[in-house]
Amino acid sequence: MKILHRQILKDFLGPFLLAICVMTIILLMDKIFLLIDLLIRKGVNFWVVSELMLYSLPFVISFSVPIGVLIASVMVFGRLTHDNELTAIRSAGINPLKLFVPLVGLIGFVTIWMVFFNGYILPEATHRARNLLTDIAQKKPSVRIYEGVFLEDFPGYIIYFGSIDDRTGNVSDVTIWQQKGHGEPPILIKAKSGRISSSPDERYFVIALDNGEISELVEAGKYRHLSFTKHELNLEIDLEFIRRERKYRTNRELMLSALYQRLKNIRTELQNLNKEIKELKTASHDEVRKYHLEDRQAKIRNRHNEYNKLASEIEKRYALAFSCLIFLFFGAGLGMLLKRSGLGAGFVIGLLFFAGYYILFIWGEEMAQTGILPPFISIWFANLILVPITWEILNYVSQEKLLTQRFLQLFMKAEA
């Protein structure tokens, strides 16, 4: 039996590591195109782009590891069934379920590691990636310029570009509000077309406008309009690429311990707010009491929404990690049922079923954050729904009879 366990473990490790590597590359493709854009078209330093890619890896790995378990399980157990090795194992009087013993130990360790990874390494990498992108944007304004978006990064200016050609720098439908001073009405600059670029020394962000007009309020009810064929704005940019550590973290950037601490603080705050509401309800009826009561009730609703978002973030990290164990049994049962071997079949089947799982996972996250369903039920729904399906598949491939079929037979005997 030990020889069989070692062979199963050996057969599993190769496809598992290969599937993780391949899926990491596939899932990184979207990020790679963004990073190439930063490197080539935006002129960001190669080492900075490489660092940003490194910080993007943990998010991809958090999904590629469960997918790797699913694909490897389908491949290994599909090959065992396809090559009739599973039939030989049954003939030797060995229960096929005993084949899982070494894999449960391995994937159990992977699951524990993924809980730590999703809880501490992933949020830290996400936080550093956001900090780095913010620093890049301050050094390279062109990084944060998008068409159809109001840009407010230059003091005293609000800039809007209807369309942008990143290759040539040509822009169209340009609107710029220039603030003259505190409390004074802004100057409106509009142009049909123009070009954006940086000065040779990269000290200024240059906007060269063609065929436009400048509108300015001179005094109450009187405007001044100037038409131009050429007009240029030179906006000073930050020359220093300074790394800044920002204390603020979104929910996705918080480590597990910080998430639990925030939940504890919200619970305490909700208890205090409920006490205040009880006291206000017993107080005399007047407009001031009514205002305070509505204010406390609004705060409770806001805190409940925040609580749901924090709780769903916690459950998401655990559920994604424990999906590794569920995918081990589900993928193995699926492989034995479909009797498919080979790398291509394993990847196709694994990816198709993971796509369905991911849709359920995203749906559950949405249900949790909006408060429609409790966070535990909605986030774990994608995992929990696989448990009875996996149990039925394994019962069928190991004993060639469905569990529900046995229950039905027992029920019919009892009726007779």
Coordinates of C-alpha atoms in Angstrom, one line a residue:
M1 CA 0.0 0.0 0.0
K2 CA 2.9 2.4 0.8
I3 CA 4.3 1.8 -2.7
L4 CA 0.9 2.7 -4.2
H5 CA 0.6 5.8 -2.0
R6 CA 4.1 7.0 -3.1
Q7 CA 3.2 6.4 -6.8
I8 CA 0.0 8.4 -6.5
L9 CA 1.8 11.2 -4.8
K10 CA 4.5 11.2 -7.5
D11 CA 1.9 11.1 -10.3
F12 CA 0.0 14.0 -8.7
L13 CA 2.9 16.4 -8.0
G14 CA 4.0 16.9 -11.6
P15 CA 0.6 17.8 -13.0
F16 CA -0.1 19.9 -9.9
L17 CA 3.0 22.1 -10.3
L18 CA 2.6 22.3 -14.1
A19 CA -1.0 23.4 -13.8
I20 CA -0.1 26.1 -11.3
C21 CA 2.6 27.5 -13.5
V22 CA 0.4 27.4 -16.7
M23 CA -2.6 28.9 -15.0
T24 CA -0.5 31.6 -13.3
I25 CA 0.9 32.6 -16.8
I26 CA -2.6 32.6 -18.3
L27 CA -4.2 34.7 -15.5
L28 CA -1.2 37.1 -15.6
M29 CA -1.8 37.9 -19.3
D30 CA -4.2 40.7 -18.5
K31 CA -1.7 42.2 -16.1
I32 CA 1.2 41.7 -18.5
F33 CA -0.5 43.8 -21.2
L34 CA -1.0 46.6 -18.6
L35 CA 2.7 46.4 -17.5
I36 CA 3.9 46.4 -21.1
D37 CA 1.9 49.6 -21.7
L38 CA 3.5 51.2 -18.7
L39 CA 6.9 50.2 -19.8
I40 CA 6.7 51.1 -23.5
R41 CA 4.1 53.7 -24.0
K42 CA 4.2 55.4 -20.6
G43 CA 8.0 55.2 -20.1
V44 CA 8.0 53.8 -16.6
N45 CA 11.4 52.3 -15.5
F46 CA 11.8 48.5 -16.2
W47 CA 12.7 47.7 -12.5
V48 CA 9.6 49.5 -11.3
V49 CA 7.4 47.6 -13.7
S50 CA 9.1 44.4 -12.6
E51 CA 8.3 45.2 -9.0
L52 CA 4.7 45.9 -9.8
M53 CA 4.4 42.5 -11.6
L54 CA 5.9 40.8 -8.5
Y55 CA 3.2 42.4 -6.4
S56 CA 0.5 41.2 -8.9
L57 CA 1.6 37.6 -8.5
P58 CA -0.1 36.8 -5.1
F59 CA -3.6 37.6 -6.4
V60 CA -3.1 35.3 -9.4
I61 CA -1.6 32.5 -7.2
S62 CA -4.6 32.6 -4.9
F63 CA -6.7 31.3 -7.8
S64 CA -4.1 29.3 -9.7
V65 CA -3.4 26.9 -6.8
P66 CA -7.0 25.7 -6.4
I67 CA -7.3 25.4 -10.2
G68 CA -4.0 23.4 -10.1
V69 CA -5.5 21.0 -7.6
L70 CA -8.6 20.5 -9.7
I71 CA -6.7 19.9 -12.9
A72 CA -4.2 17.6 -11.4
S73 CA -6.9 15.5 -9.7
V74 CA -8.8 15.1 -12.9
M75 CA -5.7 14.2 -14.8
V76 CA -4.3 11.6 -12.3
F77 CA -7.5 9.8 -11.5
G78 CA -8.8 10.0 -15.1
R79 CA -5.6 8.3 -16.2
L80 CA -6.0 5.6 -13.5
T81 CA -9.5 4.8 -14.8
H82 CA -8.6 5.1 -18.5
D83 CA -5.7 2.7 -18.1
N84 CA -7.8 0.2 -16.1
E85 CA -5.5 0.6 -13.1
L86 CA -8.5 1.5 -10.9
T87 CA -10.1 -1.8 -12.0
A88 CA -6.9 -3.7 -10.9
I89 CA -6.9 -1.9 -7.6
R90 CA -10.5 -2.9 -7.0
S91 CA -9.6 -6.5 -8.0
A92 CA -6.9 -6.5 -5.3
G93 CA -9.5 -5.8 -2.7
I94 CA -8.4 -2.2 -2.2
N95 CA -11.0 0.5 -1.7
P96 CA -10.3 3.3 -4.3
L97 CA -10.9 5.9 -1.6
K98 CA -7.7 4.8 0.2
L99 CA -5.8 6.3 -2.7
F100 CA -6.6 9.7 -1.2
V101 CA -4.6 9.2 2.0
P102 CA -1.3 10.8 0.8
L103 CA -3.0 13.5 -1.2
V104 CA -5.2 14.6 1.7
G105 CA -2.0 15.1 3.7
L106 CA -0.4 17.1 0.9
I107 CA -3.4 19.2 0.0
G108 CA -4.3 19.7 3.7
F109 CA -0.8 21.3 4.1
V110 CA -1.5 23.4 1.0
T111 CA -4.8 24.5 2.4
I112 CA -3.3 25.7 5.7
W113 CA -0.6 27.5 3.8
M114 CA -3.2 29.2 1.5
V115 CA -5.1 30.4 4.6
F116 CA -1.9 32.2 5.7
F117 CA -1.1 33.3 2.1
N118 CA -4.6 34.8 1.5
G119 CA -4.7 36.3 5.0
Y120 CA -1.4 38.0 5.2
I121 CA 0.8 37.8 2.0
L122 CA -1.9 38.7 -0.5
P123 CA -3.3 41.8 1.3
E124 CA 0.3 43.2 1.8
A125 CA 1.1 42.7 -1.9
T126 CA -2.1 44.3 -2.9
H127 CA -1.4 47.3 -0.6
R128 CA 2.2 47.7 -2.0
A129 CA 0.9 47.5 -5.6
R130 CA -1.6 50.3 -5.0
N131 CA 1.1 52.4 -3.3
L132 CA 3.5 51.8 -6.2
L133 CA 0.8 52.7 -8.8
T134 CA 0.0 55.9 -7.0
D135 CA 3.7 56.8 -6.9
I136 CA 4.1 56.1 -10.6
A137 CA 1.1 58.2 -11.3
Q138 CA 2.6 61.2 -9.5
K139 CA 5.8 60.9 -11.4
K140 CA 4.2 60.1 -14.8
P141 CA 0.9 61.9 -15.2
S142 CA 0.3 60.2 -18.6
V143 CA -0.2 57.0 -16.6
R144 CA -3.4 58.2 -15.1
I145 CA -4.8 60.0 -18.1
Y146 CA -7.8 58.3 -19.6
E147 CA -10.4 59.5 -22.1
G148 CA -13.8 60.4 -20.8
V149 CA -12.4 61.0 -17.3
F150 CA -12.0 64.3 -15.4
L151 CA -8.3 64.7 -14.4
E152 CA -7.8 66.7 -11.2
D153 CA -4.1 65.9 -10.5
F154 CA -2.7 69.2 -11.5
P155 CA -3.3 72.0 -8.9
G156 CA -5.6 74.7 -10.3
Y157 CA -6.8 72.6 -13.3
I158 CA -9.6 70.2 -14.1
I159 CA -8.9 68.5 -17.5
Y160 CA -11.2 66.4 -19.7
F161 CA -10.2 64.6 -22.9
G162 CA -13.0 63.2 -25.1
S163 CA -10.6 60.8 -26.9
I164 CA -6.9 60.0 -26.7
D165 CA -4.6 58.2 -29.1
D166 CA -1.8 56.8 -26.9
R167 CA 0.6 56.1 -29.8
T168 CA 0.6 59.7 -31.2
G169 CA -0.6 61.7 -28.2
N170 CA -3.4 63.3 -30.2
V171 CA -6.5 64.3 -28.2
S172 CA -9.9 65.6 -29.2
D173 CA -12.9 67.3 -27.5
V174 CA -10.7 69.0 -24.9
T175 CA -12.2 70.9 -22.0
I176 CA -10.0 72.6 -19.3
W177 CA -11.2 74.6 -16.2
Q178 CA -8.4 76.8 -14.9
Q179 CA -8.9 78.2 -11.5
K180 CA -7.5 81.8 -11.2
G181 CA -7.7 82.2 -7.5
H182 CA -9.7 81.2 -4.4
G183 CA -13.3 82.2 -4.8
E184 CA -12.9 83.5 -8.3
P185 CA -14.8 81.9 -11.3
P186 CA -12.6 79.6 -13.4
I187 CA -11.5 80.2 -16.9
L188 CA -13.0 77.8 -19.4
I189 CA -10.7 76.5 -22.3
K190 CA -12.2 74.4 -25.0
A191 CA -10.6 73.0 -28.2
K192 CA -11.6 70.5 -30.9
S193 CA -8.2 68.8 -31.0
G194 CA -4.7 68.9 -29.6
R195 CA -1.6 66.9 -28.5
I196 CA -0.2 65.9 -25.1
S197 CA 3.5 65.3 -24.4
S198 CA 6.2 65.8 -21.9
S199 CA 8.9 68.5 -22.2
P200 CA 12.4 67.3 -23.1
D201 CA 13.6 67.6 -19.5
E202 CA 10.3 65.9 -18.3
R203 CA 9.7 68.9 -16.0
Y204 CA 6.4 69.8 -17.6
F205 CA 3.3 68.1 -19.0
V206 CA 2.5 69.9 -22.3
I207 CA -1.0 70.3 -23.7
A208 CA -0.9 71.9 -27.2
L209 CA -4.4 72.9 -28.3
D210 CA -5.7 73.7 -31.8
N211 CA -8.8 75.7 -32.9
G212 CA -10.4 76.5 -29.6
E213 CA -11.7 79.4 -27.4
I214 CA -11.2 80.8 -23.9
S215 CA -14.2 82.0 -21.9
E216 CA -13.8 84.2 -18.8
L217 CA -16.2 86.0 -16.6
V218 CA -15.0 89.6 -16.3
E219 CA -17.8 90.8 -14.0
A220 CA -21.3 90.0 -13.2
G221 CA -23.2 89.3 -16.4
K222 CA -20.2 90.1 -18.7
Y223 CA -18.0 87.4 -20.4
R224 CA -14.9 87.6 -22.5
H225 CA -14.4 85.1 -25.3
L226 CA -11.1 84.6 -27.1
S227 CA -10.6 82.4 -30.1
F228 CA -7.2 80.8 -30.9
T229 CA -5.7 78.6 -33.5
K230 CA -2.8 77.5 -31.2
H231 CA -2.6 77.5 -27.4
E232 CA -0.2 75.7 -25.1
L233 CA -0.3 74.9 -21.5
N234 CA 2.8 73.8 -19.5
L235 CA 1.9 72.0 -16.3
E236 CA 4.6 71.3 -13.8
I237 CA 5.0 67.7 -12.8
D238 CA 6.7 66.0 -9.8
L239 CA 10.3 65.2 -10.8
E240 CA 11.0 62.9 -7.9
F241 CA 9.9 59.3 -7.9
I242 CA 9.3 59.1 -4.2
R243 CA 8.2 55.9 -2.4
R244 CA 5.5 56.8 0.1
E245 CA 4.0 54.5 2.6
R246 CA 0.3 55.1 3.0
K247 CA -1.4 54.0 6.1
Y248 CA -4.9 53.8 4.7
R249 CA -5.9 50.3 3.5
T250 CA -9.0 49.0 1.8
N251 CA -10.7 45.8 3.0
R252 CA -8.7 43.8 0.4
E253 CA -5.5 45.2 1.8
L254 CA -6.2 44.4 5.4
M255 CA -4.6 41.4 7.0
L256 CA -6.8 38.9 8.7
S257 CA -6.0 40.1 12.2
A258 CA -6.8 43.7 11.2
L259 CA -10.1 42.5 9.6
Y260 CA -11.1 40.8 12.8
Q261 CA -10.2 43.9 14.8
R262 CA -12.4 46.1 12.6
L263 CA -15.3 43.6 13.0
K264 CA -14.9 43.8 16.8
N265 CA -14.9 47.6 16.7
I266 CA -18.1 47.6 14.6
R267 CA -19.8 45.2 17.0
T268 CA -19.0 47.5 19.9
E269 CA -20.2 50.5 18.0
L270 CA -23.4 48.8 17.1
Q271 CA -24.1 47.9 20.7
N272 CA -23.5 51.5 21.7
L273 CA -25.8 52.8 19.0
N274 CA -28.6 50.3 20.0
K275 CA -28.3 51.5 23.6
E276 CA -28.6 55.1 22.4
I277 CA -31.7 54.3 20.3
K278 CA -33.4 52.6 23.3
E279 CA -32.7 55.7 25.4
L280 CA -34.0 58.0 22.7
K281 CA -37.2 56.0 22.3
T282 CA -38.0 56.4 26.0
A283 CA -37.2 60.2 25.9
S284 CA -39.9 62.9 25.4
H285 CA -41.2 63.2 21.9
D286 CA -39.9 66.3 20.0
E287 CA -38.2 67.2 16.7
V288 CA -34.7 67.0 18.2
R289 CA -35.3 63.5 19.5
K290 CA -36.7 62.4 16.1
Y291 CA -33.6 63.9 14.3
H292 CA -31.2 62.1 16.7
L293 CA -33.1 58.8 16.4
E294 CA -33.0 58.9 12.5
D295 CA -29.3 59.7 12.7
R296 CA -28.5 56.7 14.9
Q297 CA -30.6 54.4 12.7
A298 CA -28.8 55.6 9.6
K299 CA -25.4 55.0 11.3
I300 CA -26.6 51.4 12.2
R301 CA -27.5 50.7 8.6
N302 CA -24.1 52.0 7.4
R303 CA -22.2 49.9 10.0
H304 CA -24.2 46.8 9.1
N305 CA -23.2 47.3 5.4
E306 CA -19.6 47.8 6.5
Y307 CA -19.8 44.7 8.7
N308 CA -21.1 42.6 5.8
K309 CA -18.3 43.7 3.5
L310 CA -15.6 42.9 6.2
A311 CA -17.2 39.6 7.0
S312 CA -17.4 38.6 3.3
E313 CA -13.7 39.5 2.9
I314 CA -12.8 37.2 5.7
E315 CA -15.0 34.3 4.6
K316 CA -13.7 34.8 1.0
R317 CA -10.1 34.2 2.1
Y318 CA -11.0 31.0 4.0
A319 CA -13.4 29.7 1.3
L320 CA -10.8 30.1 -1.5
A321 CA -8.2 28.3 0.6
F322 CA -10.4 25.4 1.6
S323 CA -11.6 25.0 -2.0
C324 CA -8.3 23.1 -2.6
L325 CA -9.5 20.2 -0.4
I326 CA -12.9 20.1 -2.1
F327 CA -11.4 20.3 -5.6
L328 CA -9.1 17.3 -4.7
F329 CA -12.1 15.0 -4.1
F330 CA -14.3 16.6 -6.8
G331 CA -11.6 16.5 -9.5
A332 CA -10.7 12.9 -8.6
G333 CA -14.3 11.8 -8.7
L334 CA -14.8 13.6 -12.0
G335 CA -11.7 12.1 -13.5
M336 CA -12.8 8.6 -12.5
L337 CA -16.3 9.2 -13.8
L338 CA -15.3 10.7 -17.2
K339 CA -12.3 8.3 -17.7
R340 CA -10.3 10.9 -19.5
S341 CA -6.5 11.0 -19.5
G342 CA -4.0 13.4 -20.9
L343 CA -2.9 17.0 -20.2
G344 CA -5.4 18.6 -22.6
A345 CA -8.4 16.8 -21.3
G346 CA -7.4 17.6 -17.7
F347 CA -7.0 21.3 -18.4
V348 CA -10.3 21.6 -20.4
I349 CA -12.4 19.8 -17.9
G350 CA -10.8 21.6 -14.9
L351 CA -11.1 25.0 -16.4
L352 CA -14.8 24.5 -17.4
F353 CA -15.8 23.4 -13.9
F354 CA -13.7 26.1 -12.2
A355 CA -15.4 28.8 -14.4
G356 CA -18.7 27.6 -13.0
Y357 CA -17.3 27.7 -9.5
Y358 CA -15.9 31.2 -10.0
I359 CA -19.3 32.5 -11.2
L360 CA -21.0 31.1 -8.1
F361 CA -18.2 32.6 -5.9
I362 CA -18.6 36.1 -7.4
W363 CA -22.4 35.8 -7.1
G364 CA -22.0 34.8 -3.4
E365 CA -19.6 37.8 -2.8
E366 CA -22.2 40.2 -4.2
M367 CA -25.0 38.7 -2.1
A368 CA -22.9 39.0 1.0
Q369 CA -21.8 42.6 0.5
T370 CA -25.3 43.8 -0.3
G371 CA -26.7 42.0 2.8
I372 CA -29.1 39.8 0.9
L373 CA -27.6 36.6 2.4
P374 CA -25.4 36.1 5.4
P375 CA -21.7 36.3 4.5
F376 CA -20.9 32.7 5.5
I377 CA -23.7 31.1 3.5
S378 CA -23.2 33.3 0.4
I379 CA -19.4 33.1 0.2
W380 CA -19.2 29.4 1.1
F381 CA -22.1 28.5 -1.2
A382 CA -19.9 27.6 -4.2
N383 CA -17.9 25.2 -1.9
L384 CA -20.9 23.7 0.0
I385 CA -22.8 22.9 -3.2
L386 CA -19.9 20.8 -4.4
V387 CA -19.9 18.6 -1.2
P388 CA -23.1 16.5 -2.0
I389 CA -22.2 16.4 -5.7
T390 CA -18.7 15.1 -4.8
W391 CA -20.0 12.6 -2.3
E392 CA -22.4 11.2 -4.9
I393 CA -19.7 10.9 -7.6
L394 CA -17.2 9.2 -5.2
N395 CA -19.9 6.8 -4.0
Y396 CA -20.7 5.9 -7.6
V397 CA -17.1 5.3 -8.7
S398 CA -16.1 3.4 -5.6
Q399 CA -19.2 1.3 -5.1
E400 CA -20.9 1.7 -8.5
K401 CA -24.2 2.9 -6.8
L402 CA -25.4 6.3 -6.0
L403 CA -26.1 7.2 -2.4
T404 CA -29.6 8.6 -3.3
Q405 CA -30.4 5.4 -5.1
R406 CA -29.6 3.4 -1.9
F407 CA -31.8 5.7 0.2
L408 CA -34.6 5.2 -2.4
Q409 CA -34.3 1.4 -2.2
L410 CA -34.4 1.5 1.6
F411 CA -37.4 3.8 1.5
M412 CA -39.3 1.5 -0.9
K413 CA -38.5 -1.6 1.3
A414 CA -39.8 0.3 4.4
E415 CA -43.0 1.1 2.5
A416 CA -43.4 -2.5 1.5

